[in-house]
Amino acid sequence: MSIIKQCLFPVAGYGTRFLPATKAIPKEMLPILTKPLIQYAVEEAMSAGICSMVMVTSKHKKAIENHFKPHPEIEASIQNTTKESLLDEVNQAIEYCDFSYTEQQQMLGLGHAIYTGQALIGNAPFAVILPDDLCTSESDSVLLQMTKLYQQHPDCCIVAIEAVLESEVDKYGVIDGELLPNSSNAYRVHNMVEKPTAVEAPSNLAIIGRYILTSEIFTVLKDTPADKNGEIQITDALMTLAKQGKVIAYQFQGKRFDCGSINGFVKATHVFAKKLL
Ligand code: G1P
């Protein structure tokens, strides 16, 4: 049994990079082949033993809620046809997991979105998946790898990282740290900076959209000031905990596609399509 039982998905954002596609359809419902990004994200959480899904959403995103509800009419229409199994995976998620929703009233950054989930998460460690970052792996999913590491460091938060080009660091939270003893992929974080310039960046190790957070993060977020753009950054809150030695950055095994960008979305589509052919 996983000690992480809940996963929070911040899904309130407008997805303006994909307009006009995202005018009436949430960006998390855009599919790579036939499966929407949010379903990949929920399946990754399930692979880590999590069955409580907490969506921090907005009133414009009812399609996400509908996706995780049974649809008896469609099911009846595909019964005993070659399409019968096409809803199996989403139906499994519906059967085994519970889904709860809370609305983020203002778009004040990822830290604010996570803080909005506090009432549903309560007082336990939890995972966060940003569905834009689609991760694949040959063996354990990225979140399962992270929950295994968390079990060895239960009072720490864990962020997933990957090395990116120097020209790309300004899109990410970037960390600096030192490898844990006997480890080649887990760092004790000393410094983290949200979207630095190449000159300011403490390294090229960028945070990607997978986190395990202890409930202490809520206390810290409450007092984390907004940045110069008026957003409360999870990176800034984590920096407060990093100063106490409580943040580990984990260089995961696997591949990540930035499906929040058109380039990454097309790449993911190609790679997934190739697997089918
Ligand atoms: C957020 C975080 C950033 C992180 C990124 C990963 O940024 O603020 O630290 O590196 O997700 O995808 P966003 O992409 O929401 O601007």
XYZ file of C-alpha atoms and ligand atoms in Angstrom:
293
model
C 0.000 0.000 0.000
C 1.265 3.436 -0.897
C 1.639 5.935 1.938
C 0.642 8.611 -0.556
C -3.092 8.284 -0.974
C -4.076 11.485 -2.751
C -3.028 13.271 -5.894
C -3.809 16.910 -6.656
C -4.188 18.056 -10.262
C -4.079 21.824 -10.851
C -6.341 22.115 -13.899
C -7.890 25.570 -13.641
C -5.596 27.310 -16.175
C -6.940 28.596 -19.506
C -4.446 26.892 -21.826
C -4.169 30.008 -23.973
C -1.265 28.576 -25.981
C -3.699 26.162 -27.593
C -6.420 28.634 -28.536
C -8.776 28.335 -30.334
C -8.801 24.579 -29.458
C -9.043 25.393 -25.754
C -11.847 27.951 -25.968
C -14.574 25.468 -25.077
C -12.456 22.363 -24.312
C -10.134 22.253 -21.290
C -6.501 21.882 -22.367
C -6.311 18.790 -20.138
C -8.934 17.174 -22.396
C -6.764 17.516 -25.515
C -5.834 13.982 -26.533
C -2.583 12.312 -27.413
C -4.136 9.887 -29.907
C -7.461 8.973 -28.298
C -6.737 9.574 -24.624
C -6.966 13.000 -22.985
C -3.961 14.305 -21.056
C -5.885 14.255 -17.778
C -6.535 10.528 -18.144
C -2.814 9.793 -18.621
C -2.207 11.809 -15.449
C -4.868 9.954 -13.427
C -3.535 6.598 -14.651
C -0.024 7.574 -13.543
C -1.359 8.398 -10.070
C -3.151 5.025 -9.983
C 0.094 3.277 -10.960
C 1.587 4.744 -7.766
C -1.195 3.212 -5.663
C -3.223 6.422 -5.351
C -6.988 6.299 -5.648
C -8.104 9.684 -4.396
C -7.935 12.326 -7.132
C -8.332 15.980 -6.180
C -8.876 18.395 -9.059
C -8.345 22.109 -8.519
C -10.508 23.270 -11.345
C -12.650 26.110 -12.690
C -16.257 26.515 -13.706
C -15.239 26.352 -17.383
C -13.902 22.838 -17.064
C -16.941 20.632 -16.502
C -15.740 18.352 -19.328
C -13.089 16.985 -16.952
C -15.763 16.039 -14.410
C -17.876 14.473 -17.128
C -14.931 12.426 -18.359
C -14.705 10.734 -14.974
C -18.395 9.863 -14.737
C -20.099 6.792 -16.219
C -21.852 7.321 -19.575
C -24.472 4.536 -19.836
C -25.758 5.638 -23.276
C -22.353 5.442 -24.970
C -21.616 2.186 -23.154
C -24.852 0.661 -24.429
C -24.072 1.807 -27.957
C -20.640 0.093 -28.068
C -21.651 -3.047 -26.206
C -20.908 -6.220 -28.213
C -19.037 -4.255 -30.870
C -15.309 -4.041 -31.647
C -15.261 -0.748 -29.707
C -16.460 -2.352 -26.495
C -13.093 -2.121 -24.697
C -12.368 1.515 -25.567
C -13.789 2.810 -22.295
C -12.210 0.088 -20.119
C -9.328 2.185 -18.773
C -11.376 5.235 -17.898
C -14.070 3.007 -16.392
C -11.445 1.377 -14.203
C -10.418 4.798 -12.924
C -14.075 5.609 -12.244
C -14.574 2.316 -10.414
C -11.438 2.330 -8.248
C -10.904 6.019 -7.547
C -12.799 8.845 -6.010
C -12.730 12.236 -7.661
C -13.256 15.503 -5.855
C -13.287 19.009 -7.233
C -12.675 22.440 -5.841
C -12.771 25.676 -7.792
C -9.812 28.025 -7.936
C -11.504 31.409 -8.055
C -8.497 33.454 -9.161
C -5.487 32.475 -11.277
C -2.739 33.402 -8.843
C -0.105 30.812 -9.686
C 0.679 27.159 -9.041
C 1.328 27.751 -5.334
C -2.123 29.316 -5.017
C -3.721 26.408 -6.923
C -2.114 23.891 -4.574
C -3.138 25.924 -1.528
C -6.734 25.897 -2.832
C -6.667 22.098 -2.552
C -5.911 22.154 1.181
C -9.514 21.659 2.319
C -9.782 18.467 0.262
C -6.279 17.131 0.952
C -6.289 17.686 4.719
C -3.301 16.817 6.789
C -1.460 14.099 4.848
C 1.377 13.978 2.320
C 0.149 14.106 -1.259
C 1.298 13.992 -4.864
C 0.864 16.702 -7.492
C 0.747 15.986 -11.218
C 0.683 18.725 -13.845
C -1.092 16.968 -16.727
C 0.757 19.129 -19.319
C 3.870 17.138 -18.515
C 3.170 13.706 -19.946
C 5.647 11.153 -18.626
C 6.393 7.682 -19.910
C 8.722 5.064 -18.548
C 9.784 1.516 -19.416
C 9.243 0.243 -15.882
C 7.913 2.082 -12.795
C 5.990 5.263 -13.621
C 7.686 8.505 -12.607
C 5.277 9.019 -9.707
C 5.825 5.453 -8.464
C 9.593 6.045 -8.539
C 9.009 9.181 -6.466
C 6.731 7.516 -3.897
C 9.404 4.842 -3.358
C 11.982 7.556 -2.671
C 9.539 9.398 -0.413
C 9.196 6.286 1.753
C 12.875 6.671 2.641
C 12.488 10.414 3.376
C 9.018 10.861 4.849
C 9.625 14.369 6.192
C 10.826 15.715 2.843
C 9.103 17.062 -0.239
C 10.253 15.547 -3.521
C 10.381 17.312 -6.892
C 11.079 15.577 -10.191
C 13.865 17.129 -12.247
C 15.468 16.745 -15.633
C 18.465 18.353 -17.297
C 17.388 20.916 -19.892
C 19.245 23.129 -22.359
C 20.596 26.369 -20.929
C 18.338 28.245 -23.349
C 15.283 26.578 -21.755
C 15.906 27.200 -18.048
C 13.704 30.306 -18.053
C 10.597 28.119 -18.482
C 11.101 26.191 -15.240
C 11.864 26.160 -11.576
C 15.579 25.350 -11.409
C 17.380 23.710 -8.493
C 20.822 23.449 -7.058
C 21.774 20.709 -4.673
C 24.154 17.972 -3.746
C 23.750 14.265 -4.414
C 22.564 12.247 -1.435
C 25.168 9.775 -0.156
C 25.231 6.624 -2.352
C 22.829 8.110 -4.867
C 23.327 9.048 -8.490
C 19.921 10.649 -9.051
C 18.611 12.235 -5.814
C 19.814 15.625 -4.603
C 19.367 17.472 -1.332
C 18.190 20.852 -2.609
C 20.024 23.970 -1.396
C 18.622 26.523 -3.773
C 15.717 26.826 -6.168
C 14.743 29.681 -8.460
C 11.534 30.071 -10.458
C 12.087 30.801 -14.154
C 15.607 32.257 -13.901
C 17.507 33.735 -16.840
C 20.367 31.555 -18.085
C 22.732 33.794 -16.098
C 20.748 33.560 -12.840
C 20.118 29.794 -13.098
C 21.900 27.805 -10.385
C 22.149 24.752 -12.725
C 20.340 23.260 -15.707
C 18.266 20.894 -13.543
C 14.651 21.878 -14.143
C 11.626 20.909 -12.082
C 8.972 19.096 -14.112
C 5.343 18.594 -13.190
C 5.591 15.907 -10.519
C 5.785 16.657 -6.810
C 5.315 14.861 -3.529
C 4.507 17.398 -0.835
C 4.183 17.074 2.905
C 1.265 18.906 4.457
C 3.783 21.381 5.927
C 3.689 23.025 2.495
C 0.264 24.503 3.301
C 1.603 26.346 6.353
C 4.453 27.698 4.244
C 2.249 28.620 1.262
C 0.007 30.643 3.536
C 2.919 32.996 4.227
C 4.602 32.899 0.807
C 4.393 36.324 -0.839
C 3.365 36.716 -4.477
C 6.164 37.255 -6.987
C 6.574 40.302 -9.225
C 3.776 39.028 -11.476
C 1.369 38.648 -8.567
C 1.645 34.835 -8.539
C 2.339 32.594 -5.568
C 4.985 30.131 -6.681
C 5.299 26.599 -5.300
C 9.039 26.931 -6.007
C 9.279 29.847 -3.530
C 7.380 27.893 -0.858
C 9.589 24.860 -1.407
C 12.663 27.079 -1.051
C 11.574 27.830 2.532
C 11.566 24.074 3.235
C 14.815 23.542 1.283
C 16.542 25.905 3.734
C 15.628 23.353 6.419
C 17.018 20.465 4.317
C 13.531 19.180 3.584
C 13.467 19.105 -0.231
C 14.866 16.364 -2.442
C 15.121 16.634 -6.224
C 14.877 13.372 -8.106
C 16.191 12.832 -11.635
C 13.656 10.315 -12.853
C 13.981 7.394 -15.276
C 11.792 7.898 -18.291
C 10.768 10.471 -20.791
C 8.775 13.671 -20.439
C 6.818 15.469 -23.120
C 5.899 19.106 -22.551
C 2.373 18.874 -23.895
C 1.737 22.456 -22.801
C 3.755 23.472 -25.869
C 2.791 22.747 -29.456
C 6.208 21.209 -30.123
C 6.020 18.829 -27.182
C 2.430 17.925 -27.971
C 3.337 16.998 -31.556
C 6.383 15.016 -30.358
C 4.261 13.026 -27.913
C 1.706 12.345 -30.623
C 4.437 11.015 -32.955
C 6.039 8.818 -30.326
C 2.699 7.363 -29.187
C 1.573 6.829 -32.791
C 4.827 5.028 -33.651
C 4.214 2.569 -30.807
C 0.881 1.667 -32.379
C 2.218 1.052 -35.900
C 5.331 25.296 -13.209
C 6.273 25.583 -12.046
C 7.727 25.418 -12.502
C 7.925 24.039 -13.091
C 6.915 23.783 -14.228
C 6.972 22.346 -14.696
O 5.490 26.306 -14.182
O 6.030 26.888 -11.575
O 8.579 25.584 -11.392
O 9.248 23.925 -13.579
O 5.566 24.020 -13.776
O 6.153 22.117 -15.803
P 4.392 26.567 -15.350
O 4.754 25.608 -16.455
O 3.049 26.284 -14.754
O 4.584 27.982 -15.749
